[in-house]
Coordinates of C-alpha atoms in Angstrom, one line a residue:
M23 CA 40.2 88.2 125.5
Y24 CA 43.4 88.0 127.8
L25 CA 47.3 89.3 126.1
C26 CA 49.5 86.6 128.2
T27 CA 53.2 86.3 129.0
A28 CA 55.1 83.3 128.9
Q29 CA 54.4 82.6 132.6
E30 CA 50.6 83.2 132.5
M31 CA 51.1 81.2 129.7
R32 CA 52.4 78.4 131.6
D33 CA 49.9 79.1 134.5
L34 CA 46.6 78.1 133.1
D35 CA 48.1 75.6 131.1
R36 CA 49.1 73.5 134.9
C37 CA 46.0 74.8 136.6
T38 CA 44.1 73.2 133.7
I39 CA 45.9 70.0 133.9
D40 CA 46.4 69.8 137.7
R41 CA 43.7 71.3 139.0
M42 CA 41.0 70.8 136.3
G43 CA 42.3 67.2 135.2
L44 CA 42.3 67.7 131.3
P45 CA 45.9 65.7 130.3
G46 CA 48.6 67.8 128.7
M47 CA 47.8 65.4 125.3
V48 CA 45.0 66.5 124.6
L49 CA 45.7 70.3 124.9
M50 CA 48.5 69.4 122.5
E51 CA 46.4 67.7 119.8
N52 CA 43.7 70.5 120.0
A53 CA 46.6 72.9 119.6
G54 CA 47.7 70.7 116.9
R55 CA 44.0 70.6 115.3
E56 CA 43.1 74.1 115.3
A57 CA 46.3 75.2 114.2
A58 CA 45.7 72.4 110.9
R59 CA 42.3 73.8 110.8
A60 CA 44.0 76.8 110.1
L61 CA 45.8 75.7 106.6
L62 CA 43.4 73.5 105.9
E63 CA 41.0 76.3 105.7
R64 CA 43.6 78.5 103.4
F65 CA 44.3 75.6 101.3
P66 CA 41.0 73.6 100.3
E67 CA 43.7 71.9 97.9
A68 CA 46.4 69.6 99.5
K69 CA 49.7 70.8 99.8
K70 CA 53.7 70.4 100.0
A71 CA 54.3 71.2 104.0
V72 CA 57.6 71.3 105.5
V73 CA 56.6 70.9 109.6
L74 CA 60.5 72.2 111.3
A75 CA 59.5 70.5 115.1
G76 CA 62.0 71.5 117.9
S77 CA 61.8 69.0 121.2
G78 CA 59.6 71.6 123.1
N79 CA 55.8 71.0 123.4
N80 CA 56.2 73.3 120.5
G81 CA 57.3 71.0 118.3
G82 CA 54.5 68.4 119.8
D83 CA 52.1 70.8 118.3
G84 CA 54.2 70.5 115.4
F85 CA 53.4 66.6 115.1
V86 CA 50.2 66.6 115.9
I87 CA 49.6 69.1 112.9
A88 CA 51.6 66.5 110.4
R89 CA 49.3 64.1 111.5
H90 CA 46.5 66.2 110.3
L91 CA 47.9 67.5 107.2
A92 CA 49.2 63.7 106.0
A93 CA 45.4 62.6 106.7
A94 CA 44.1 65.2 104.9
G95 CA 46.2 64.2 101.8
W96 CA 49.5 66.6 102.0
E97 CA 52.7 65.7 101.2
V98 CA 54.4 66.3 104.5
S99 CA 57.5 66.1 105.9
I100 CA 59.2 66.8 109.3
G101 CA 62.5 68.4 109.7
H102 CA 62.9 67.3 113.8
L103 CA 65.7 69.3 115.6
G104 CA 66.8 68.4 118.8
Q105 CA 66.9 64.8 120.9
V106 CA 64.0 62.9 120.9
E107 CA 64.6 61.8 124.8
K108 CA 64.5 64.9 125.7
M109 CA 60.8 65.5 124.9
S110 CA 58.1 65.7 127.2
P111 CA 55.9 62.6 127.1
E112 CA 53.1 64.2 125.1
T113 CA 55.9 65.3 122.6
Q114 CA 57.4 61.8 122.8
T115 CA 53.9 60.2 121.6
F116 CA 53.2 61.9 119.0
Y117 CA 56.8 61.9 117.4
G118 CA 55.8 58.0 117.7
V119 CA 52.6 58.5 116.0
C120 CA 53.8 60.4 113.2
R121 CA 57.1 57.5 112.6
Q122 CA 54.1 54.9 112.8
M123 CA 52.2 56.6 109.3
G124 CA 55.4 57.0 107.7
I125 CA 55.8 60.5 107.3
P126 CA 59.5 61.0 106.7
I127 CA 61.5 62.7 109.3
V128 CA 64.8 64.1 108.7
G129 CA 66.8 66.4 110.5
K130 CA 68.7 69.9 109.5
N131 CA 70.8 69.6 106.4
E132 CA 67.8 67.3 104.6
S133 CA 64.5 70.1 105.8
E134 CA 67.2 73.0 104.7
K135 CA 66.6 71.1 101.3
W136 CA 63.0 70.8 101.3
I137 CA 62.0 74.2 102.5
G138 CA 62.5 76.1 99.1
T139 CA 60.3 74.0 97.8
A140 CA 57.6 73.3 100.2
D141 CA 53.9 75.3 99.5
V142 CA 53.5 75.9 103.7
V143 CA 56.6 76.1 105.9
V144 CA 55.7 75.4 109.6
D145 CA 57.7 76.8 112.6
A146 CA 57.1 74.8 115.1
L147 CA 60.6 75.0 116.4
L148 CA 60.7 77.0 119.8
G149 CA 57.8 78.1 122.0
T150 CA 57.2 80.6 124.5
G151 CA 59.9 79.7 126.7
V152 CA 62.8 80.6 125.1
R153 CA 64.8 83.3 126.4
G154 CA 68.3 84.5 125.3
E155 CA 70.7 84.6 121.7
L156 CA 69.9 81.2 119.6
R157 CA 71.9 78.9 119.5
E158 CA 73.3 76.6 116.4
P159 CA 71.8 74.5 114.8
V160 CA 68.3 76.3 115.0
R161 CA 69.3 79.8 114.2
T162 CA 70.8 78.9 110.9
L163 CA 67.7 76.7 109.6
I164 CA 65.7 79.8 110.9
H165 CA 68.0 81.9 108.4
Q166 CA 67.5 79.3 105.9
V167 CA 63.7 79.7 106.0
N168 CA 63.9 83.9 105.9
R169 CA 66.0 83.1 102.9
T170 CA 64.8 80.6 100.8
C171 CA 61.2 79.6 101.3
Q172 CA 59.0 80.2 99.0
G173 CA 56.0 79.4 100.1
F174 CA 53.5 80.4 103.0
V175 CA 54.9 80.5 106.8
L176 CA 53.0 79.1 109.7
A177 CA 54.3 80.3 112.9
V178 CA 53.3 78.0 115.7
D179 CA 51.8 79.7 119.3
I180 CA 54.7 82.7 117.9
P181 CA 57.7 83.3 115.2
S182 CA 60.9 80.9 116.4
G183 CA 63.4 83.2 117.5
V184 CA 61.0 85.9 119.4
D185 CA 61.1 86.6 122.9
T186 CA 57.9 86.1 124.4
D187 CA 57.3 89.5 127.2
T188 CA 59.6 91.6 125.3
G189 CA 59.1 91.6 121.7
A190 CA 62.8 91.2 121.1
V191 CA 64.2 89.3 118.2
L192 CA 66.7 86.8 119.6
G193 CA 69.1 87.4 116.7
E194 CA 66.9 85.5 113.8
A195 CA 63.4 85.3 114.2
I196 CA 60.5 83.7 111.2
R197 CA 59.0 85.7 109.4
A198 CA 55.5 84.3 109.8
D199 CA 52.6 84.9 107.5
L200 CA 50.0 83.7 110.2
T201 CA 50.7 83.0 113.9
V202 CA 48.0 80.5 115.3
T203 CA 48.4 80.9 118.9
F204 CA 46.5 79.4 121.7
A205 CA 44.1 80.0 124.2
A206 CA 45.0 83.6 124.1
A207 CA 47.5 86.3 122.6
K208 CA 51.2 86.7 123.8
W209 CA 52.8 90.4 124.3
C210 CA 55.6 89.2 121.4
H211 CA 52.2 89.7 119.5
Y212 CA 52.3 93.2 119.7
L213 CA 55.2 94.5 120.4
R214 CA 58.0 95.8 118.2
P215 CA 60.1 94.1 116.3
A216 CA 58.7 91.0 117.1
A217 CA 54.9 92.1 116.0
E218 CA 56.7 92.5 112.8
Y219 CA 56.8 89.0 112.1
R220 CA 54.1 87.7 113.5
G221 CA 51.5 88.0 110.0
E222 CA 48.1 87.4 110.4
L223 CA 47.4 86.5 114.1
K224 CA 44.6 84.1 115.0
V225 CA 43.4 83.3 118.4
V226 CA 42.1 79.7 119.2
D227 CA 40.6 78.1 121.0
I228 CA 42.4 74.4 123.1
G229 CA 40.1 73.7 126.4
I230 CA 41.4 75.8 128.8
P231 CA 38.1 76.1 131.1
P232 CA 36.9 79.6 131.5
A233 CA 37.2 78.9 135.5
V234 CA 40.4 78.4 135.2
V235 CA 40.7 81.8 133.4
T236 CA 39.0 83.3 136.6
E237 CA 41.3 81.8 138.6
N238 CA 44.3 83.2 137.1
P239 CA 43.5 86.3 135.5
P240 CA 46.2 87.2 133.0
R241 CA 46.8 91.7 133.6
A242 CA 46.6 92.5 130.3
Q243 CA 43.6 92.7 127.7
L244 CA 42.9 93.8 124.1
N245 CA 40.5 96.3 123.9
Q246 CA 37.3 95.2 122.9
P247 CA 33.8 96.7 123.2
S248 CA 32.9 93.5 126.1
L249 CA 35.0 95.7 128.6
W250 CA 33.0 99.2 127.6
E251 CA 30.2 99.0 125.3
K252 CA 27.6 99.1 128.1
H253 CA 28.1 103.0 128.9
L254 CA 26.7 103.6 124.8
S255 CA 23.6 102.9 125.6
P256 CA 20.8 105.2 124.2
R257 CA 20.2 108.1 125.8
S258 CA 17.2 108.7 127.9
P259 CA 14.0 110.7 126.0
W260 CA 14.6 112.7 129.0
S261 CA 17.9 114.0 129.0
H262 CA 19.5 116.9 128.4
K263 CA 23.0 119.1 128.1
G264 CA 23.4 118.9 131.8
S265 CA 22.5 115.2 131.6
H266 CA 25.7 113.8 129.8
G267 CA 28.4 116.7 131.9
H268 CA 30.7 119.4 130.6
L269 CA 34.6 119.3 129.2
L270 CA 36.8 122.0 130.5
V271 CA 39.6 122.3 127.6
L272 CA 42.9 124.6 127.8
G273 CA 44.5 125.0 125.0
G274 CA 44.7 127.2 121.9
S275 CA 47.5 130.0 121.9
Q276 CA 48.6 131.0 119.0
G277 CA 49.2 130.0 116.2
M278 CA 47.5 126.5 117.7
L279 CA 44.0 127.9 117.5
G280 CA 42.7 124.6 115.6
A281 CA 44.0 122.1 118.8
A282 CA 41.9 123.1 121.3
A283 CA 39.1 123.6 118.7
L284 CA 40.1 120.0 117.2
S285 CA 39.7 118.5 121.1
G286 CA 36.5 120.5 121.6
M287 CA 34.5 119.4 118.7
A288 CA 36.1 116.0 119.2
A289 CA 34.2 115.9 122.5
L290 CA 30.8 117.0 121.2
R291 CA 30.7 114.7 118.2
F292 CA 31.2 111.5 121.5
G293 CA 28.7 112.8 123.4
V294 CA 29.2 115.2 125.9
G295 CA 26.9 118.0 126.5
M296 CA 28.6 121.3 126.5
T297 CA 32.2 122.0 125.9
T298 CA 34.1 125.1 126.6
L299 CA 37.0 126.3 125.3
G300 CA 39.4 128.1 127.7
V301 CA 42.2 129.9 125.0
P302 CA 44.2 133.1 125.7
H303 CA 42.1 136.5 125.7
G304 CA 44.1 137.6 122.3
Q305 CA 42.8 134.0 120.2
V306 CA 38.9 134.5 121.9
G307 CA 38.2 136.4 118.4
P308 CA 39.9 134.2 115.5
L309 CA 38.7 131.3 117.4
A310 CA 35.4 132.3 117.6
A311 CA 35.2 132.9 114.0
K312 CA 36.4 129.2 113.8
V313 CA 34.2 127.0 115.7
T314 CA 30.4 127.5 116.8
E315 CA 29.6 124.7 118.7
P316 CA 32.1 124.7 121.7
L317 CA 31.6 128.2 124.6
I318 CA 34.4 129.9 124.7
W319 CA 36.3 131.4 127.8
G320 CA 39.7 134.2 127.2
W321 CA 42.0 133.3 130.6
P322 CA 45.0 135.9 130.8
D323 CA 47.2 136.4 128.2
G324 CA 50.6 136.2 127.9
P325 CA 53.7 137.8 126.0
E326 CA 52.8 136.7 122.1
G327 CA 49.1 135.3 122.1
G328 CA 49.9 132.7 125.0
F329 CA 48.6 132.1 128.6
S330 CA 50.4 134.4 131.3
G331 CA 50.4 131.3 134.1
A332 CA 47.5 133.3 136.1
F333 CA 44.0 132.4 136.2
P334 CA 40.8 134.0 135.0
P335 CA 39.1 135.8 137.8
D336 CA 36.0 134.1 137.9
W337 CA 37.6 130.4 137.8
E338 CA 36.5 129.7 141.2
E339 CA 33.2 130.3 140.4
R340 CA 33.0 128.8 136.9
A341 CA 35.6 125.8 138.0
P342 CA 32.5 123.7 139.8
R343 CA 30.6 123.7 136.5
F344 CA 33.1 121.5 134.9
T345 CA 32.8 117.6 135.3
A346 CA 36.5 116.5 133.3
V347 CA 39.2 119.2 132.4
A348 CA 41.7 118.5 129.3
V349 CA 45.2 120.2 129.6
G350 CA 47.5 120.6 126.6
P351 CA 45.9 121.1 123.4
G352 CA 48.1 123.8 121.5
L353 CA 48.6 125.1 125.1
G354 CA 52.0 126.2 124.6
R355 CA 54.9 126.7 127.0
F356 CA 55.2 130.3 129.0
T357 CA 56.5 131.7 132.6
R358 CA 54.8 129.9 135.8
E359 CA 53.6 127.2 133.7
K360 CA 54.4 124.8 136.4
T361 CA 52.7 126.7 139.5
W362 CA 49.9 126.6 137.4
L363 CA 49.5 123.6 136.2
E364 CA 50.1 122.6 140.2
R365 CA 47.3 124.8 140.9
L366 CA 44.9 123.7 138.1
L367 CA 46.0 120.0 139.5
R368 CA 45.7 120.6 143.0
E369 CA 41.9 122.6 142.8
V370 CA 40.3 120.3 140.3
S371 CA 38.9 117.0 141.6
V372 CA 37.3 116.2 138.4
P373 CA 39.3 113.8 136.1
V374 CA 41.9 115.4 133.8
V375 CA 43.2 114.7 131.3
L376 CA 47.1 115.9 129.9
D377 CA 48.3 116.1 126.5
A378 CA 51.3 117.7 124.1
D379 CA 52.7 120.6 126.2
G380 CA 50.5 119.6 129.1
L381 CA 53.0 116.5 129.5
N382 CA 56.2 118.9 128.3
I383 CA 55.4 121.2 131.7
L384 CA 55.3 117.6 134.1
S385 CA 58.8 116.8 132.2
G386 CA 61.4 115.6 135.0
D387 CA 58.9 115.5 137.7
L388 CA 56.2 114.1 138.3
S389 CA 56.1 114.1 141.8
F390 CA 53.3 116.0 142.6
L391 CA 50.7 113.6 140.2
E392 CA 50.6 111.5 142.9
Q393 CA 48.7 114.1 145.5
R394 CA 46.2 114.4 143.1
Q395 CA 42.8 113.7 144.9
G396 CA 40.9 113.4 141.2
P397 CA 42.0 110.9 138.2
T398 CA 44.6 111.7 135.6
V399 CA 44.8 110.2 132.4
L400 CA 48.5 110.7 130.5
T401 CA 48.3 110.4 126.8
P402 CA 51.8 110.7 125.6
H403 CA 53.1 109.4 122.2
P404 CA 57.1 107.8 122.6
G405 CA 58.6 111.0 122.4
E406 CA 56.8 112.8 125.1
M407 CA 57.2 109.9 127.7
A408 CA 61.0 110.0 126.7
R409 CA 61.0 113.6 127.9
L410 CA 58.9 112.8 131.2
L411 CA 61.0 110.3 132.1
G412 CA 64.5 111.5 131.0
I413 CA 64.8 108.5 128.6
S414 CA 65.5 108.0 125.4
V415 CA 63.0 107.1 122.8
E416 CA 64.5 104.2 121.5
E417 CA 64.0 103.6 125.5
V418 CA 60.5 103.3 125.4
E419 CA 60.0 101.5 122.3
S420 CA 61.8 99.1 123.4
S421 CA 59.4 97.8 126.6
R422 CA 56.4 100.0 125.5
H423 CA 54.2 97.9 128.2
Q424 CA 56.5 98.5 131.1
V425 CA 57.2 101.9 130.9
A426 CA 53.5 102.6 130.1
V427 CA 53.0 100.4 133.3
D428 CA 55.9 101.8 135.8
V429 CA 54.1 105.6 135.4
A430 CA 50.7 104.1 136.0
E431 CA 51.6 102.2 139.2
R432 CA 54.6 104.9 140.7
Y433 CA 52.2 108.0 139.8
G434 CA 48.0 106.6 140.8
V435 CA 47.2 107.6 136.7
T436 CA 45.8 106.3 134.2
T437 CA 48.8 106.0 131.3
V438 CA 48.1 106.0 126.9
L439 CA 51.2 105.2 125.3
K440 CA 50.0 106.2 121.6
G441 CA 51.4 104.3 119.1
T442 CA 50.9 101.4 116.1
F443 CA 49.2 99.3 119.2
T444 CA 48.2 101.4 121.8
V445 CA 48.9 100.2 125.7
I446 CA 46.5 101.5 128.2
A447 CA 48.3 101.1 131.7
F448 CA 46.2 101.5 134.9
P449 CA 47.3 102.5 138.5
D450 CA 46.4 99.0 139.8
G451 CA 49.1 97.4 137.4
Q452 CA 46.3 96.2 134.9
Q453 CA 46.8 97.0 131.0
V454 CA 45.0 97.2 128.4
I455 CA 46.2 96.8 124.6
H456 CA 44.3 98.0 121.6
P457 CA 45.1 95.5 118.9
E458 CA 44.6 98.0 115.5
S459 CA 45.8 100.5 114.2
S460 CA 45.2 103.3 111.2
P461 CA 47.9 104.8 109.7
A462 CA 45.9 107.3 108.7
L463 CA 46.6 108.8 112.2
A464 CA 49.6 109.5 111.6
K465 CA 48.6 113.3 110.8
A466 CA 49.2 116.2 112.9
G467 CA 45.7 116.8 115.1
S468 CA 44.9 113.3 115.5
G469 CA 46.3 113.4 118.8
D470 CA 43.6 116.4 120.3
V471 CA 41.4 114.6 118.6
L472 CA 41.7 111.5 121.0
T473 CA 41.7 113.9 123.8
G474 CA 38.9 115.5 123.1
I475 CA 37.4 111.8 123.1
L476 CA 38.8 110.9 126.1
G477 CA 37.8 113.9 128.2
G478 CA 34.5 113.8 126.8
G479 CA 33.8 110.2 128.0
L480 CA 35.4 111.0 131.3
A481 CA 33.3 114.2 131.5
R482 CA 30.3 112.2 130.8
G483 CA 30.8 110.1 133.3
I484 CA 31.6 107.2 132.4
P485 CA 35.0 105.3 135.0
V486 CA 38.1 105.5 133.8
E487 CA 39.2 102.3 133.1
S488 CA 36.2 102.1 130.3
A489 CA 36.3 105.7 129.7
V490 CA 40.1 105.6 128.2
S491 CA 39.9 102.2 126.3
L492 CA 36.3 103.1 125.0
G493 CA 37.8 106.3 123.5
V494 CA 41.3 104.5 122.3
Y495 CA 38.9 102.7 120.8
L496 CA 36.5 104.4 118.3
H497 CA 39.2 106.8 118.0
S498 CA 40.9 104.4 115.7
S499 CA 37.4 102.5 113.9
A500 CA 36.8 106.2 113.0
G501 CA 40.5 106.8 112.0
R502 CA 40.0 103.7 109.9
L503 CA 36.3 104.7 108.5
A504 CA 37.5 107.7 107.8
T505 CA 40.3 106.0 105.0
V506 CA 37.6 106.6 102.4
A507 CA 40.1 107.2 99.4
S508 CA 43.6 106.8 100.6
A509 CA 45.5 106.5 104.2
H510 CA 47.2 109.6 102.9
S511 CA 44.5 112.3 102.8
V512 CA 42.8 112.0 105.8
L513 CA 42.4 114.6 107.9
A514 CA 41.8 114.9 111.7
S515 CA 38.5 116.7 111.1
D516 CA 37.6 113.6 109.0
V517 CA 38.5 111.4 112.0
I518 CA 35.5 113.9 114.3
H519 CA 33.3 113.4 111.1
H520 CA 33.2 109.5 111.7
L521 CA 33.3 109.3 115.5
G522 CA 29.2 108.8 114.6
R523 CA 29.5 106.1 112.5
A524 CA 32.3 104.4 114.9
I525 CA 29.6 104.4 117.7
H526 CA 26.6 103.3 115.2
Q527 CA 28.8 99.9 114.6
I528 CA 29.6 98.9 117.9
H529 CA 25.8 98.5 118.4

């Protein structure tokens, strides 16, 4: 399922109308009918509804909704803001039908009187093309809905008052209980603050032919099994541990051994054949007492139980055994860290995942990533992304999707910007958005688990695009499954424990 910008959606509509010959009136009828159906399914008994309609095509959808609700026996009135002469021909047609049916159509002042007593308010005021601060009287009417409406609020396509492409709120926006959107989700449905206004999201088909989407594919998709499920096919009965890759995890300085252990165990639970935990020499004993499944490799010690910045004497011998490397879980900071990381990335051609202090070492200078020969995956949370780029967390969060894709395209890396709706951006500008979140993952250690899952997928030889999207999906799903009693009480180790169930649910 795709995720569209306003322009991408206009292109799909226009191609459907111009090239396929499907009239815009048919698309508008389909959109309004499906939105009305969502209401009729939710409310089997007739209700009192107020449809707030502008003069654009979003308003045309609203007139269609009003007609279908009235035909189903609902008491319907329409609050119309705008001028009839500015309507598109399609919107004018459906406006006229409503008048012929005798559905009351009134202006702003009369609409405000009905909003507080309606069972359902339909927001069909503004569509995807709105830019800039809202003007009157729309802003006041939106405020009135938010302040006085006691009923259910349906937003048509997007909540009026949000920017489709950035998720910004343009001064005031409808707070919906349900948003019914057409053909594809829009960026504002997954970007804050707009995502907080949409309520439940329902994507409905309005008849845009698959060939049109194939010819004009949007650059972003929602994360779903069809993108990667083929890589979870049953294992061959002839396989062995060497068939499923070997992941090296570098981290686990004193006081942070648990982070490396979590990553290693997550990779094994996901299905990698072998995992080696590379930790400072002094931490080998404590780690051996903590874990049994991963192999352990001691690296030169630095002060206070951390890394020294040197490589072990058997590095060149052992390095070719690994099919992926994860750097950062419990790594810590140390002298010569930048030179150390540069050498590692230069000499390792297999995929590398950088997380936590692996990212912090890069802060302020990502340039040497451009020379790397193998795939690189960065997994920052907003704070880490802000440090990487030398900007504020607020700047990151106000444009998550753009920040992620800018880094991916500029440095030739795959960026996983973690958060409520994780943004995955690839070097070619394509993006995948994970449409779900689990509050259970708001716990120390859950990022280390994700690093292990991603590293494990890459070590198994799954292509980067699939491995990263699959890993984010399983991490989220396992977090949800781990919430048996309460999201407050879930541990990172619980998420690892539920990875098998998460995988099983896909098949």
